[in-house]
C-alpha positions as semicolon CSV with decimal commas, in nm:
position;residue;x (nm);y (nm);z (nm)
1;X;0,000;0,000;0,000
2;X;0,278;0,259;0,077
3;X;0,427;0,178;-0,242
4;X;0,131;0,265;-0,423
5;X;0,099;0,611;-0,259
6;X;0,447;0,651;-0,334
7;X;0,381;0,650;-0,705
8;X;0,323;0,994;-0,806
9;X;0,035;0,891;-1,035
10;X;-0,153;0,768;-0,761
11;X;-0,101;1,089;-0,577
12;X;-0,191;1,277;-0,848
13;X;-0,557;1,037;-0,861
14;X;-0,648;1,059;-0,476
15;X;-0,622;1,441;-0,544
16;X;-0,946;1,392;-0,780
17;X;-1,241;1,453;-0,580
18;X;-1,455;1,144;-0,570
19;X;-1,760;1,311;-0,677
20;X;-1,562;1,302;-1,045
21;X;-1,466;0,968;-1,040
22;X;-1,876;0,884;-0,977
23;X;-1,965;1,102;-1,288
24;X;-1,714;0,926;-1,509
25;X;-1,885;0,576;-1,404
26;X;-2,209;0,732;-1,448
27;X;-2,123;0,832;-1,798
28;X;-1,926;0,491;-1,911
29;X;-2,252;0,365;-1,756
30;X;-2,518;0,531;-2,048
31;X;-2,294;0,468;-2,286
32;X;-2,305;0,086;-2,225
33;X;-2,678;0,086;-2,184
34;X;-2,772;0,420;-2,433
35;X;-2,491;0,449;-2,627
36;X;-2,796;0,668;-2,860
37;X;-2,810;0,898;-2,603
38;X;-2,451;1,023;-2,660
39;X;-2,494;1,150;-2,947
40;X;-2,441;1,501;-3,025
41;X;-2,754;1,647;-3,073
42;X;-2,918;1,472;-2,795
43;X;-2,597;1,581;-2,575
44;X;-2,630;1,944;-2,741
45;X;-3,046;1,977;-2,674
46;X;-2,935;1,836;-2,277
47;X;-2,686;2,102;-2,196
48;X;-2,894;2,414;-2,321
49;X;-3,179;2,245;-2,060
50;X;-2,926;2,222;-1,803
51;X;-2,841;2,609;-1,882
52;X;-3,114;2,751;-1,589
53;X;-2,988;2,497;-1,304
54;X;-2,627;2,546;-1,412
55;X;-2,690;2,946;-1,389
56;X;-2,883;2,896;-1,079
57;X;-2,560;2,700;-0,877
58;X;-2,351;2,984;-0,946
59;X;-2,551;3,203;-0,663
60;X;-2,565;2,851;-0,431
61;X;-2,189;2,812;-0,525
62;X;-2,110;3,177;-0,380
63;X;-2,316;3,147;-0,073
64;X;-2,170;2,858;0,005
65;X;-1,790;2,963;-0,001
66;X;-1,887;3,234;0,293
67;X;-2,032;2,860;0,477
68;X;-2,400;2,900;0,386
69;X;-2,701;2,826;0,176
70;X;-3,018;2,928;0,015
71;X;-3,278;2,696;-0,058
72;X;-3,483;3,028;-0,182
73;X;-3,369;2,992;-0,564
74;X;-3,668;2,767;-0,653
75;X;-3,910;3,002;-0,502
76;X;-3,819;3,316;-0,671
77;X;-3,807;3,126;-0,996
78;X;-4,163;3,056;-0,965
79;X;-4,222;3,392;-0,863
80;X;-4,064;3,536;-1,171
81;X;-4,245;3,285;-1,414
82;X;-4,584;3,373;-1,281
83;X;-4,526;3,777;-1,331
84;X;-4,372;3,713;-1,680
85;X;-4,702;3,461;-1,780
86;X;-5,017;3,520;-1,574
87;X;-5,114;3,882;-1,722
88;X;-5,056;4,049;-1,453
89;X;-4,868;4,343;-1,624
90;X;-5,072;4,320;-2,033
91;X;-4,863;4,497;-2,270
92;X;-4,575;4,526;-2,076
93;X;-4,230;4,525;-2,311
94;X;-3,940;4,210;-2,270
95;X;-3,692;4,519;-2,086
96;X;-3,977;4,559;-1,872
97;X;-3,996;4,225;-1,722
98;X;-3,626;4,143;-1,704
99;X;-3,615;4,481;-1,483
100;X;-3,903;4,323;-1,252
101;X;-3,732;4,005;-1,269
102;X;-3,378;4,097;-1,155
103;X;-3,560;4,344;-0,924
104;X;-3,706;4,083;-0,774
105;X;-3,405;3,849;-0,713
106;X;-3,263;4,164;-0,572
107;X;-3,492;4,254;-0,332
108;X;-3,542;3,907;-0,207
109;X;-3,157;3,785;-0,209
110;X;-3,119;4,128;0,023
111;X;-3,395;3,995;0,296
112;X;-3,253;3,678;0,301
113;X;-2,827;3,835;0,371
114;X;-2,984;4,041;0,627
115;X;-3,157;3,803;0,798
116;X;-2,853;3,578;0,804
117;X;-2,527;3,806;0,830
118;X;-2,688;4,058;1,052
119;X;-2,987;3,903;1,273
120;X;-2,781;3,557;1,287
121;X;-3,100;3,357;1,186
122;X;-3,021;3,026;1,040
123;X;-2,953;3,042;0,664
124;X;-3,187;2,707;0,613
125;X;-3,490;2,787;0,851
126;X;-3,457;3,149;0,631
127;X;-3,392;3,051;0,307
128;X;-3,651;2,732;0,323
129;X;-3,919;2,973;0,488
130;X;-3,872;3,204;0,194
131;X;-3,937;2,980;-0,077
132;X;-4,213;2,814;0,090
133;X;-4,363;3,105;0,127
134;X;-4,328;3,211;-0,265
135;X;-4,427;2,854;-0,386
136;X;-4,758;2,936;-0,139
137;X;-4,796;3,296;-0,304
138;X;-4,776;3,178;-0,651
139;X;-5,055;2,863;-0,565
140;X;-5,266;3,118;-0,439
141;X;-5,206;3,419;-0,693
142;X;-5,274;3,096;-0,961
143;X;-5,490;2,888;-0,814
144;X;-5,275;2,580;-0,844
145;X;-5,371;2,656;-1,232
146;X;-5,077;2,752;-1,455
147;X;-5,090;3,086;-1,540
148;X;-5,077;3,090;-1,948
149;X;-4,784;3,160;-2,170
150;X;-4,487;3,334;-2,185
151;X;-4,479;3,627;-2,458
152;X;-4,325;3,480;-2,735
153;X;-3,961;3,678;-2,747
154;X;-3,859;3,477;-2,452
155;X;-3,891;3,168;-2,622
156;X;-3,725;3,327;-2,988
157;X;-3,422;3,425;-2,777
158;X;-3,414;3,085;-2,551
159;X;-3,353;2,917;-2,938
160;X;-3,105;3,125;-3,148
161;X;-2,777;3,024;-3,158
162;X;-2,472;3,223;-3,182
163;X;-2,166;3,080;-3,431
164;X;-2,368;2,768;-3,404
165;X;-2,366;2,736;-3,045
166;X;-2,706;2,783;-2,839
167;X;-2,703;3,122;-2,725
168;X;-2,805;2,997;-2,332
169;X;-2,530;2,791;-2,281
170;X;-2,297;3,101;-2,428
171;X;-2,435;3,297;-2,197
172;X;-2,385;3,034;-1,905
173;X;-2,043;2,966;-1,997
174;X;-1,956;3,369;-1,978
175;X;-2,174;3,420;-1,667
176;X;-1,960;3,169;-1,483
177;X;-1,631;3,326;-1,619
178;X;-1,782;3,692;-1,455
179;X;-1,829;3,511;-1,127
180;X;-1,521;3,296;-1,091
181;X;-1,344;3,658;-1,226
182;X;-1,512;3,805;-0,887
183;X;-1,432;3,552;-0,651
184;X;-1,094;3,514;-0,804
185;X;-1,000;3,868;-0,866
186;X;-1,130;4,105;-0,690
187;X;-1,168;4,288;-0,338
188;X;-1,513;4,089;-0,285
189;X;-1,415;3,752;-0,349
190;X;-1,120;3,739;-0,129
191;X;-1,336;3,884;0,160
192;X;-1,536;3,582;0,058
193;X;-1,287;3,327;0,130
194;X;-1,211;3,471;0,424
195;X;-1,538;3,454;0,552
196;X;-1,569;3,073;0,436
197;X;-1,192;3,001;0,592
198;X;-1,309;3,145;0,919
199;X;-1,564;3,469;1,012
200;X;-1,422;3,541;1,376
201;X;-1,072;3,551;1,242
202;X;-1,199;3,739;0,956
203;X;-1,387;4,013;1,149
204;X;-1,055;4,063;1,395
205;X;-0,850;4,133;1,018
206;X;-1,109;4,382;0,953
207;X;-1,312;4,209;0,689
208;X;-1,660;4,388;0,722
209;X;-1,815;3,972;0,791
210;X;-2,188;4,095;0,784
211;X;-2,154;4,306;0,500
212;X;-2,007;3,980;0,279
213;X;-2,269;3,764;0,354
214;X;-2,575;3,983;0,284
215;X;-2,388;4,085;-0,042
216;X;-2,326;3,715;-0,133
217;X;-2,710;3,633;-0,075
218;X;-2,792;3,936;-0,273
219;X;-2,590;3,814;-0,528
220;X;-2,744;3,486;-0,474
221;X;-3,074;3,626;-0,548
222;X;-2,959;3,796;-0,891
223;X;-2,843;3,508;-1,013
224;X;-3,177;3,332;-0,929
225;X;-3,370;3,571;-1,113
226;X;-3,135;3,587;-1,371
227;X;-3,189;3,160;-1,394
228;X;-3,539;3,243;-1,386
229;X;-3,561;3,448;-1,680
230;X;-3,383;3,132;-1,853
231;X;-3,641;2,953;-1,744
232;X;-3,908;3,085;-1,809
233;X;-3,789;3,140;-2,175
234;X;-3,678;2,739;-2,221
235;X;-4,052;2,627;-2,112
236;X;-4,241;2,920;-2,259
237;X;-4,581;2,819;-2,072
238;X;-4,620;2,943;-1,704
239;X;-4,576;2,668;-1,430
240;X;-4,655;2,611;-1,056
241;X;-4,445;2,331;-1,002
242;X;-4,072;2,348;-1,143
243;X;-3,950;2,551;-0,814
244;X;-3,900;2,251;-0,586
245;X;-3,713;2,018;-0,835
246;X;-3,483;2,343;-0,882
247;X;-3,420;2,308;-0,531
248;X;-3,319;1,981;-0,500
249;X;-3,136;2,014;-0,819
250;X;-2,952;2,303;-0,737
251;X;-2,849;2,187;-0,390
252;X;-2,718;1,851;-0,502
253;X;-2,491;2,016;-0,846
254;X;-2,348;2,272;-0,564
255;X;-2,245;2,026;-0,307
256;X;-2,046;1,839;-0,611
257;X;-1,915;2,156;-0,704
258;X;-1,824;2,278;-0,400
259;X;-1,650;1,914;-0,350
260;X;-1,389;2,030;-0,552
261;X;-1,319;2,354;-0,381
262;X;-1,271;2,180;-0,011
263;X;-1,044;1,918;-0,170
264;X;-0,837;2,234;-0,340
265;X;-0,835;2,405;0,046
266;X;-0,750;2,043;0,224
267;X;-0,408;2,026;-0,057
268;X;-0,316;2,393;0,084
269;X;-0,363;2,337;0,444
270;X;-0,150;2,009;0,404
271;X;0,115;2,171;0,169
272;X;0,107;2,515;0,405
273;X;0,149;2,250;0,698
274;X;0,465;2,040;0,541
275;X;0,649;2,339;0,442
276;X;0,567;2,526;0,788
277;X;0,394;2,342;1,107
278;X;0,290;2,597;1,241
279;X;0,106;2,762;0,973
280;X;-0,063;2,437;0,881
281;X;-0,194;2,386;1,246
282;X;-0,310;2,767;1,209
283;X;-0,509;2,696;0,888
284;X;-0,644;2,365;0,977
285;X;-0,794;2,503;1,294
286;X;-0,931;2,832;1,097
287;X;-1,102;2,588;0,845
288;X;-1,287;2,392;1,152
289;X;-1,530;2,710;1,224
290;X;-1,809;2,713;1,016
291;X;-2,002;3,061;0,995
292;X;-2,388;2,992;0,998
């Protein structure tokens, strides 16, 4: 066995977060029994449906990195699909509704930081309340009916294609660059990890703790509505019941995303920790206090 961890391939493999290793079964598996179901097209019509729960675990993925959640995504979703398809607002223009839409996310995202960073409520019992509560307002706005359609430029947009690639997953692809660009590179994002590393030792560096975390959740609640508008344009029909398989969805992609990220800070703390004890022991202990 210590031979085998002494090989520097199998180093380089027990690096690999599990959670890959599982997907690459997973896959070998469909192609065994569906080998169809690989092909191109199929694979190409899959992604651009994927497009609103991949944009929606980019808010989960930044809440989580400053140790919390929000369950609220699926909620405001809903929310957004009934304004943009019930009539409420006739003759309203396509600006119009992304402005109520991102609005919306806004607004929401904000109550939901606040609660958390500043009244120290739990980020589940908030977050879950929220949503519950706009799944509720949307079944009685609706009457468990769905609302009717979407205009029609939602669903034009949802299917052109840029340089023959679906313009959604475009957009997906450059709306994850922007965020790992602000959680990589700027003032924000490092006050983020230093939140998620540890919030006491944070606040004593002068990292404004409360501040971070209602921004993140604010962001959190952009994104959502920003997934939303996705949505609603992929389906093109109003719905009362897509919010809680977003949920579940969402939560389960940003756990195996966020896999990778703890496996990345485990490498440091044992690299910072060979190199200098001390400053190992010192990380190690900073990454045992959760925030929320």
């Amino acid at each position: 066995m210590a031979a085998v961890l002494a090989n520097p391939i199998a180093r380089r493999l027990l690096r690999i977060p599990p959670s890959y290793f599982v997907f690459i079964v997973l896959l070998a598996t469909l192609w065994i029994a569906r080998p169809n179901m690989l092909n191109l097209n199929i694979m190409g019509i899959f992604v651009r449906q994927i497009v609103p729960l991949g944009i929606l675990v980019l808010g989960q993925l930044v809440v989580m990195r400053v140790k919390s959640i929000d369950l609220s995504g699926g909620g405001i979703i809903l929310l957004i699909n009934y304004f943009i398809s019930s009539g409420t607002f006739p003759g309203a223009s396509m600006p119009f509704f992304v402005v109520l839409a991102l609005a919306t996310g806004l607004v929401i995202g904000l109550f939901n930081g606040f609660m958390i960073g500043n009244r120290r409520v739990s980020a589940v019992i908030v977050t879950l309340a929220v949503s519950i509560i706009l799944v509720g307002l949307v079944q009685f706005l609706s009457s468990g009916n769905p609302p009717g359609d979407v205009p029609k430029l939602f669903n034009d947009l949802y299917n052109t294609k840029f340089l023959s690639v679906p313009t959604p997953v475009l957009f997906w692809v450059l709306l994850t660059a922007s965020v790992w660009l602000l959680l990589s590179r700027t003032i924000f994002g490092r006050y983020v990890a230093s939140v998620g590393e540890n919030a006491e030792a944070a606040h004593f560096s002068g990292v404004p703790v409360q501040r971070t975390v209602i921004l993140a959740h604010t962001l959190a609640g952009l994104i959502a509505a920003i997934a939303a508008l996705v949505q609603t344009g992929s389906i093109a029909v109003g719905s009362v019941r897509m919010g809680a398989f977003l949920r579940g969805a969402m939560f389960c992609a940003a756990v195996r995303g966020d896999d990778g990220a703890r496996h990345r800070r485990a490498r440091q703390a044992h690299r910072a920790g060979r190199h200098h004890p001390r400053r190992g022991d010192l990380l190690r202990s900073a990454r045992a206090k959760p925030l929320i």
